[in-house]
Coordinates of C-alpha atoms and ligand atoms in Angstrom, one line a residue:
M1 CA 0.1 0.3 0.1
R2 CA 1.4 3.4 -0.9
P3 CA 2.3 4.7 2.5
A4 CA 1.4 8.2 1.8
R5 CA -1.0 9.2 5.3
A6 CA -2.3 11.5 7.5
L7 CA -2.2 10.4 11.4
I8 CA -4.9 12.1 13.5
D9 CA -4.1 12.2 17.1
L10 CA -7.3 12.4 18.5
D11 CA -6.0 13.2 22.1
A12 CA -4.3 16.4 21.1
L13 CA -7.7 17.4 19.8
R14 CA -9.4 16.9 22.9
H15 CA -5.7 18.5 25.1
N16 CA -6.2 21.5 22.7
F17 CA -10.3 21.6 23.1
Q18 CA -9.4 22.2 27.1
I19 CA -7.2 24.9 25.9
A20 CA -10.3 26.4 24.1
R21 CA -11.8 26.3 27.4
Q22 CA -9.7 27.2 30.0
R23 CA -8.8 30.4 28.3
H24 CA -12.3 30.8 27.3
G25 CA -14.2 29.6 30.0
G26 CA -18.1 29.9 28.1
R27 CA -19.5 27.3 26.2
I28 CA -17.9 26.6 23.4
L29 CA -18.6 25.4 20.0
A30 CA -16.1 22.9 17.8
V31 CA -15.9 24.7 14.6
V32 CA -15.3 21.3 12.4
K33 CA -16.1 22.7 8.6
A34 CA -14.6 21.7 5.7
N35 CA -14.5 18.1 7.4
A36 CA -12.9 19.2 10.1
Y37 CA -10.7 21.7 8.7
G38 CA -9.0 18.2 6.6
H39 CA -9.0 16.2 10.1
G40 CA -12.1 14.0 9.6
A41 CA -15.5 15.7 11.1
V42 CA -17.1 12.3 12.1
A43 CA -14.8 11.8 14.2
C44 CA -13.1 14.8 15.7
A45 CA -16.8 15.0 16.8
R46 CA -17.0 12.0 18.4
A47 CA -13.6 12.5 20.1
L48 CA -15.3 16.0 21.4
S49 CA -18.4 14.7 22.1
G50 CA -18.0 14.4 25.7
D51 CA -16.9 17.9 25.8
A52 CA -18.3 20.5 23.1
D53 CA -21.3 22.1 23.7
G54 CA -21.8 21.9 20.3
Y55 CA -20.5 22.6 16.5
A56 CA -20.1 24.8 13.8
V57 CA -19.7 24.2 9.9
A58 CA -20.8 25.7 7.0
F59 CA -23.7 24.9 6.0
L60 CA -26.4 22.2 5.5
D61 CA -24.8 19.0 4.3
E62 CA -21.5 19.0 6.6
A63 CA -24.4 19.1 9.6
H64 CA -26.6 16.3 7.9
A65 CA -23.3 14.1 7.6
L66 CA -22.6 14.9 11.2
R67 CA -26.1 13.9 12.2
E68 CA -26.5 11.1 10.3
S69 CA -23.3 9.8 11.8
G70 CA -25.0 10.0 15.5
I71 CA -23.4 13.0 16.3
D72 CA -25.9 14.7 19.0
G73 CA -25.4 18.2 20.1
P74 CA -26.2 21.8 18.9
I75 CA -24.8 22.6 15.1
L76 CA -24.8 25.8 13.9
L77 CA -24.7 26.7 10.2
L78 CA -22.0 29.3 10.0
E79 CA -23.6 30.8 6.5
G80 CA -26.9 30.2 7.1
V81 CA -29.3 28.5 4.8
F82 CA -29.4 29.4 1.6
D83 CA -33.4 28.4 0.4
A84 CA -36.4 27.6 1.9
A85 CA -36.1 24.0 1.8
E86 CA -32.8 24.5 3.6
L87 CA -34.4 26.2 6.2
L88 CA -37.4 24.0 6.8
E89 CA -34.8 20.9 7.5
A90 CA -32.8 23.0 9.4
A91 CA -36.0 23.4 11.8
H92 CA -36.7 20.3 11.5
Y93 CA -33.7 18.7 12.8
G94 CA -32.9 21.7 14.9
F95 CA -29.9 22.6 13.6
W96 CA -29.5 26.9 14.4
P97 CA -28.7 28.5 11.6
V98 CA -26.8 31.9 11.2
V99 CA -28.8 34.6 9.8
H100 CA -26.5 37.3 7.6
H101 CA -28.6 38.7 5.4
P102 CA -31.7 40.3 5.2
A103 CA -33.5 37.4 2.0
Q104 CA -32.8 35.3 5.7
I105 CA -34.9 36.8 7.3
E106 CA -37.6 37.1 4.6
M107 CA -37.1 33.0 4.7
I108 CA -37.9 33.0 7.9
V109 CA -40.7 35.5 8.2
K110 CA -42.5 33.3 4.9
T111 CA -41.9 29.6 5.6
D112 CA -44.2 27.6 7.5
L113 CA -41.7 25.9 9.7
P114 CA -42.5 22.5 11.5
A115 CA -41.3 24.1 14.9
P116 CA -39.5 27.5 16.1
I117 CA -36.2 27.7 15.9
R118 CA -33.0 29.3 17.4
V119 CA -30.5 31.8 15.2
W120 CA -27.5 33.5 15.6
L121 CA -27.6 37.2 14.3
K122 CA -24.2 38.0 12.4
V123 CA -23.2 41.5 13.4
N124 CA -21.2 43.1 10.6
S125 CA -18.3 45.1 13.2
G126 CA -15.8 45.6 10.6
M127 CA -15.4 43.3 9.0
N128 CA -17.3 43.6 6.0
R129 CA -17.5 40.4 4.9
A130 CA -20.7 39.6 6.0
G131 CA -23.9 40.5 8.6
F132 CA -25.9 43.4 9.1
L133 CA -24.4 46.8 9.9
P134 CA -24.7 47.8 13.2
C135 CA -27.5 50.1 12.3
D136 CA -29.2 47.9 10.9
T137 CA -29.0 45.0 13.5
H138 CA -32.1 46.2 16.0
R139 CA -34.9 46.1 13.5
A140 CA -33.7 43.2 11.8
W141 CA -33.8 41.4 15.5
R142 CA -36.6 43.1 16.0
Q143 CA -38.0 41.5 12.6
L144 CA -36.3 37.8 13.7
M145 CA -39.1 38.2 17.1
A146 CA -41.6 39.5 15.6
S147 CA -41.8 36.9 13.3
G148 CA -43.1 34.1 15.1
K149 CA -40.7 31.7 14.5
V150 CA -38.1 32.5 16.4
E151 CA -37.1 31.2 19.7
E152 CA -34.1 32.5 20.5
C153 CA -31.7 34.6 18.7
G154 CA -28.1 35.2 19.9
L155 CA -26.2 37.6 18.7
M156 CA -22.3 36.6 17.1
T157 CA -19.3 38.5 15.3
H158 CA -16.4 37.7 13.7
F159 CA -13.1 39.9 13.5
A160 CA -10.8 40.1 10.9
R161 CA -8.1 40.7 12.5
A162 CA -8.0 39.3 15.6
D163 CA -4.7 37.2 15.3
E164 CA -2.7 40.4 15.2
P165 CA -2.9 41.0 19.1
G166 CA -1.3 44.9 18.1
C167 CA -3.8 46.1 16.2
D168 CA -6.8 48.1 17.7
A169 CA -9.1 46.7 14.7
T170 CA -10.4 43.8 17.0
A171 CA -11.3 46.2 20.5
E172 CA -13.0 48.4 17.2
Q173 CA -14.9 45.6 16.6
I174 CA -15.5 44.6 20.7
R175 CA -17.1 48.1 21.6
T176 CA -18.8 48.6 17.8
F177 CA -20.5 45.0 18.5
D178 CA -21.5 45.8 22.2
K179 CA -22.3 49.1 21.0
A180 CA -25.1 47.8 18.5
T181 CA -26.3 45.5 20.1
R182 CA -26.9 47.3 23.4
G183 CA -30.2 46.8 24.8
L184 CA -31.3 43.1 23.3
P185 CA -31.2 40.3 25.1
G186 CA -29.7 37.2 24.0
A187 CA -26.0 35.2 23.9
R188 CA -22.9 36.3 22.5
N189 CA -20.8 34.8 20.5
L190 CA -17.4 36.1 19.5
A191 CA -13.9 34.8 19.2
N192 CA -12.8 32.6 17.0
S193 CA -9.6 31.0 18.1
A194 CA -7.0 33.7 17.8
A195 CA -9.9 36.0 20.1
I196 CA -9.7 33.3 22.3
L197 CA -6.3 32.9 22.6
A198 CA -5.5 36.5 22.2
W199 CA -8.3 38.9 23.3
P200 CA -9.7 38.6 26.6
D201 CA -12.8 41.1 26.1
A202 CA -13.9 38.7 23.2
R203 CA -15.0 35.9 25.8
R204 CA -18.0 36.1 25.9
D205 CA -21.5 33.6 26.8
W206 CA -19.8 31.0 23.4
A207 CA -16.9 31.1 21.1
R208 CA -16.1 28.9 18.0
P209 CA -12.8 28.1 17.9
G210 CA -11.4 26.2 14.7
I211 CA -7.7 26.0 13.8
M212 CA -6.7 25.9 17.9
L213 CA -8.8 22.9 18.3
Y214 CA -6.7 21.2 15.3
G215 CA -2.8 22.6 17.4
A216 CA -2.3 24.9 14.4
D217 CA -1.8 28.3 16.6
P218 CA -3.5 30.8 14.6
M219 CA -0.2 33.2 15.5
P220 CA 2.6 31.4 14.6
G221 CA 5.3 31.7 16.7
E222 CA 3.7 31.7 19.7
N223 CA 3.5 28.8 22.7
N224 CA -0.3 28.6 23.7
D225 CA 0.6 24.7 24.1
L226 CA -1.3 23.5 21.5
I227 CA -0.6 20.0 20.2
P228 CA -0.5 19.3 16.7
V229 CA -3.9 17.3 15.9
M230 CA -2.9 15.8 12.5
T231 CA 0.7 14.4 11.4
L232 CA 1.0 14.5 7.4
E233 CA 3.7 11.7 6.2
S234 CA 4.9 8.7 4.3
R235 CA 8.1 6.7 3.0
V236 CA 11.0 7.3 0.8
I237 CA 10.8 4.6 -1.9
A238 CA 13.9 5.1 -3.3
V239 CA 17.1 6.8 -3.7
H240 CA 19.6 8.0 -5.8
N241 CA 22.6 9.2 -5.7
L242 CA 23.2 12.3 -8.5
A243 CA 26.1 14.3 -9.6
A244 CA 27.1 17.8 -8.3
G245 CA 25.8 20.5 -11.8
E246 CA 22.7 17.9 -11.8
P247 CA 19.6 19.2 -12.7
L248 CA 16.5 17.8 -10.1
G249 CA 12.7 17.1 -11.1
Y250 CA 10.0 19.7 -13.4
G251 CA 11.9 22.5 -14.4
A252 CA 15.2 21.7 -12.9
R253 CA 14.4 24.1 -10.1
F254 CA 17.2 22.3 -7.8
I255 CA 20.7 21.6 -9.0
T256 CA 22.7 19.7 -7.1
E257 CA 26.1 21.6 -5.7
H258 CA 27.1 18.9 -4.8
P259 CA 26.9 15.2 -4.8
T260 CA 23.6 13.9 -3.4
R261 CA 21.8 11.1 -2.3
V262 CA 18.4 11.9 -3.0
G263 CA 14.9 10.3 -1.5
L264 CA 12.3 10.0 -3.7
V265 CA 8.8 10.5 -1.3
A266 CA 5.4 9.0 -2.3
M267 CA 3.6 12.0 -1.3
G268 CA 3.0 15.2 -3.8
Y269 CA 0.4 18.5 -4.6
A270 CA -2.7 15.8 -5.6
D271 CA -2.6 14.5 -1.5
G272 CA -2.4 18.1 -0.6
Y273 CA 1.6 19.0 -0.1
P274 CA 1.9 22.2 -1.3
R275 CA 3.5 22.5 -4.8
S276 CA 4.5 26.3 -4.0
A277 CA 7.2 24.9 -1.4
P278 CA 10.1 26.7 -2.4
N279 CA 13.7 24.8 -1.7
G280 CA 15.0 24.1 1.8
V281 CA 11.6 23.4 3.5
P282 CA 12.4 21.3 7.0
V283 CA 10.8 17.4 6.8
A284 CA 11.9 15.3 9.2
V285 CA 13.5 11.7 8.4
D286 CA 13.1 9.3 10.6
N287 CA 12.9 11.8 13.4
K288 CA 15.9 13.7 12.1
P289 CA 15.8 16.9 9.2
A290 CA 16.5 16.7 6.4
T291 CA 14.8 19.6 2.9
L292 CA 12.8 19.7 0.6
I293 CA 14.5 19.8 -3.1
G294 CA 13.3 20.4 -6.5
R295 CA 9.3 21.1 -7.4
V296 CA 6.3 18.9 -6.0
S297 CA 5.4 16.7 -8.5
M298 CA 1.6 15.5 -8.5
D299 CA 1.8 12.2 -6.6
M300 CA 6.3 12.6 -5.3
L301 CA 8.7 15.2 -4.4
T302 CA 12.1 14.5 -3.0
I303 CA 14.5 15.2 -0.5
D304 CA 18.1 15.6 0.5
L305 CA 19.8 12.6 1.7
T306 CA 23.2 14.0 2.1
D307 CA 23.9 14.4 5.8
L308 CA 22.0 11.5 6.8
P309 CA 23.4 8.3 5.3
E310 CA 21.4 6.0 7.3
A311 CA 18.2 6.7 6.0
G312 CA 16.9 4.9 2.7
V313 CA 14.5 3.3 1.3
G314 CA 11.6 2.5 4.0
S315 CA 12.7 5.9 5.5
V316 CA 9.7 7.8 7.6
V317 CA 9.2 11.0 6.3
E318 CA 7.4 13.4 8.0
L319 CA 5.9 16.5 6.3
W320 CA 4.3 18.6 9.0
G321 CA 2.8 16.9 12.4
K322 CA 4.4 16.9 15.7
Q323 CA 8.6 17.7 14.6
V324 CA 7.5 19.9 11.4
S325 CA 5.2 22.6 12.0
V326 CA 2.0 23.4 9.7
N327 CA 3.0 27.1 10.7
R328 CA 6.4 26.8 9.1
I329 CA 5.5 25.3 5.9
A330 CA 2.6 26.8 5.4
Q331 CA 4.8 30.5 5.7
A332 CA 6.8 28.7 3.2
A333 CA 4.2 28.3 0.5
G334 CA 3.0 32.1 0.6
T335 CA -0.1 30.3 2.7
I336 CA -1.6 29.5 6.5
A337 CA -2.0 26.5 7.8
Y338 CA -6.1 26.3 7.5
E339 CA -5.7 25.8 3.7
L340 CA -3.2 23.1 3.9
L341 CA -5.0 21.2 5.9
C342 CA -8.2 21.1 4.3
N343 CA -6.8 20.5 1.1
V344 CA -5.2 17.0 2.4
K345 CA -6.7 14.1 0.6
R346 CA -6.3 11.0 -0.9
V347 CA -3.9 9.6 2.0
S348 CA -5.0 6.7 3.6
F349 CA -6.7 8.9 7.4
V350 CA -5.7 7.1 10.5
W351 CA -7.4 8.0 13.4
N352 CA -6.0 7.2 16.9
N353 CA -6.6 8.2 20.6
G354 CA -2.9 8.4 21.1
S355 CA -2.8 5.6 23.6
Ligands
PLP401 C1 -13.9 29.6 10.2 C2 -14.5 30.3 10.9 C3 -14.7 30.0 12.8 C4 -13.3 29.4 13.6 O1 -12.5 30.0 12.7 P1 -10.9 29.9 13.9 O2 -9.9 30.7 13.2 O3 -10.3 28.6 13.3 O4 -10.6 29.6 15.1 C5 -15.4 30.8 13.4 N1 -16.1 32.0 13.2 C6 -17.0 31.5 11.6 C7 -17.9 32.6 11.7 C8 -15.8 31.3 10.6 O5 -16.5 31.1 9.6

């Protein structure tokens, strides 16, 4: 069998959840959208079922996938519903839609629902992506309550720059949110991972951590005691000795400067390892540091084994995980850990409890 694997450490997931819980103090919706950032939504939701107060996904199908696998507890739909049929389903299954746009209020007003629903009204406090403007918040709230179909309306917002502790945009967003919602009853739900870690003022009744649960710090380089949950690994499947001055791989992006022992690894961009990773990004070979050389291809990549004479065919290569930080690879590849993690595919997934 091809040795490319994603090992998912569910004990690490639970550990990270407890950090979110301790830092925030309130109730926690574990964000498991996008297949739990590539870690397997059902396995992760199940692993957190004794701890999380509920889950958050992007949309209805992701919520169904959890329910059908026996996950109970609240499930927040971060994008809300897209049409009346979805609204009916959300009401039927007791999902909690976010309401971020007037058309969604109209759907609620016009649709006969089997039961009253709980919704979260989203305020645009400055990110300017989704949500009601501060000046429209009270009216939106009144329309929802006047519909007679909403049994509870929570209030939420989302931060654009919570991962920049030195930037006052988040404090400004919190002030804007508080002002826009002053006088309205209902639970508050503000913090993503970065806000849980860096913005105590954002800690309210509920929080919505995602990335920190998976052990990637939203502020790379900080030490928040998070443990990486995913180890992306494979093995060396061939070794070649190249003389100095030889090109390696597509585009001859790497030319050997001296005689070089090259290890071929069964992992490529079709598995989610970024093609944009430059020469020199770290890997760990049998727990020792080595580097990527040459362009990443679809199914394979190449590493420099010159200084690791004991490594050879069969050596285990960690692409990211507990030794090689996914944040480090993301930075080198010009992206963020979120994108790398949720792009992992085609490899075999192994979920373990670390025991
Ligand atoms: C994805 C998402 C989150 C989780 O964000 P992290 O940075 O992964 O903690 C929280 N809230 C909303 C609205 C989201 O879309």
